[in-house]
Amino acid sequence: MSRWVLMGGGVALFFVFVVIIPLSESRIVGEGEIRENRQLSTSALPNKDATETEIKKAVQPVKKVNDHGSKLPVFTLYFGVKDNFDRFIFANEGASDNEVTARFSVNATDMYEATTAMYAADVFTRYVEYKVALTNTDAEIDKVLTVSNESTITDVTYAGISLSDVEQKLATRDTLRLSYFSQEEYEYLFSADAAIDARALARLAIANDRDLSREQKRNEIFGQLNALDEQEKAAFQPTLDMEKINQIKQRYADSESRYQAIAAEFGHQVAERFSALWEAQALWQQRIDAYRKYQQHISASGMKEDARQDALSTYRHTHFSSTEQKRLRVLVDTNS
């Protein structure tokens, strides 16, 4: 089940901006609609070839001395239990819901004190039912908005995504979670994701704020991203790196200064790549400017319309490839 919703920014500074809401699941349904033998999709998990040891890790408890006369440890809820549940589900991909929960119950019985093993199996069973419920509705929380590399941070249309719609769907999902789990269980299973969701929602609110300028939106959003802890910030590092590179480009006018500044921050390989990119962009812009100048010359020549169009067509075919001509028409002809 996909866990990321990305939201972010708009036009022509040559970097990718993504504001991410990690939504662990994407769909919501009533408890009565859960059916047996549905397949659980866990494509967000990395490695399908889980070993027996890895499967057993999925049910490892925080060890405590128990008062039940058993040598087995007591199962207790712990932060990260949801990720381990997901690993166990992924390791058993292809099995029916009942088969997955039965296998977990056997493992739990082998690993935990009997009473708490029953509780571990119960929580896991409810988690499976919850995951199935989410995958069988039309409430698409997990929308991904990837902004093109010609985009900036504030001009995104959000492809119809509204702040109120996202807030409502997140609230509905929380209601569903609490219908399967107690408040304490919710804290261990979902509180970390909920905190990340809240921060991403705040970034979406900033991007939608019409009272803020583009520069103010940029500063507030990047300020929040830079304040994240290292683990959460890692998902945004490409975006943050591209922002630094863009700032270097704006700060230095000459190519040598840009190269040295990027090399000092990211290494010579990155500096060479961006130097080549910016040089190619500059040459392309020169060719566009030359075409515009030729357009103006032809327009002022007094030639008849058919002759002008023939002259422009000849110039395009002489100086631009077929692919470049398509780009040229978008950039020049539509604005002429």
mmCIF file of C-alpha atoms in Angstrom, residues 16 55 104-105 144 146 156 159 169 197 200 205-206 219 254 273 276:
data_model
loop_
_atom_site.group_PDB
_atom_site.id
_atom_site.type_symbol
_atom_site.label_atom_id
_atom_site.label_comp_id
_atom_site.label_asym_id
_atom_site.label_seq_id
_atom_site.Cartn_x
_atom_site.Cartn_y
_atom_site.Cartn_z
ATOM 1 C CA VAL A 16 11.781 19.379 -8.226
ATOM 2 C CA ILE A 55 9.704 -12.824 9.512
ATOM 3 C CA PHE A 104 1.249 -14.588 12.895
ATOM 4 C CA SER A 105 -0.677 -16.233 15.721
ATOM 5 C CA VAL A 144 0.773 11.711 -5.704
ATOM 6 C CA THR A 146 4.967 15.148 -8.782
ATOM 7 C CA VAL A 156 1.312 24.351 -8.465
ATOM 8 C CA ALA A 159 -4.404 18.880 -9.687
ATOM 9 C CA LYS A 169 -10.213 12.480 4.350
ATOM 10 C CA ASP A 197 0.680 14.299 8.035
ATOM 11 C CA ALA A 200 2.614 18.257 5.403
ATOM 12 C CA ALA A 205 -1.987 25.426 3.773
ATOM 13 C CA ILE A 206 0.977 27.762 3.219
ATOM 14 C CA ASN A 219 10.635 30.891 2.698
ATOM 15 C CA ASP A 254 29.437 34.019 -14.060
ATOM 16 C CA ARG A 273 26.659 18.423 -14.595
ATOM 17 C CA ALA A 276 26.846 21.704 -18.745
#
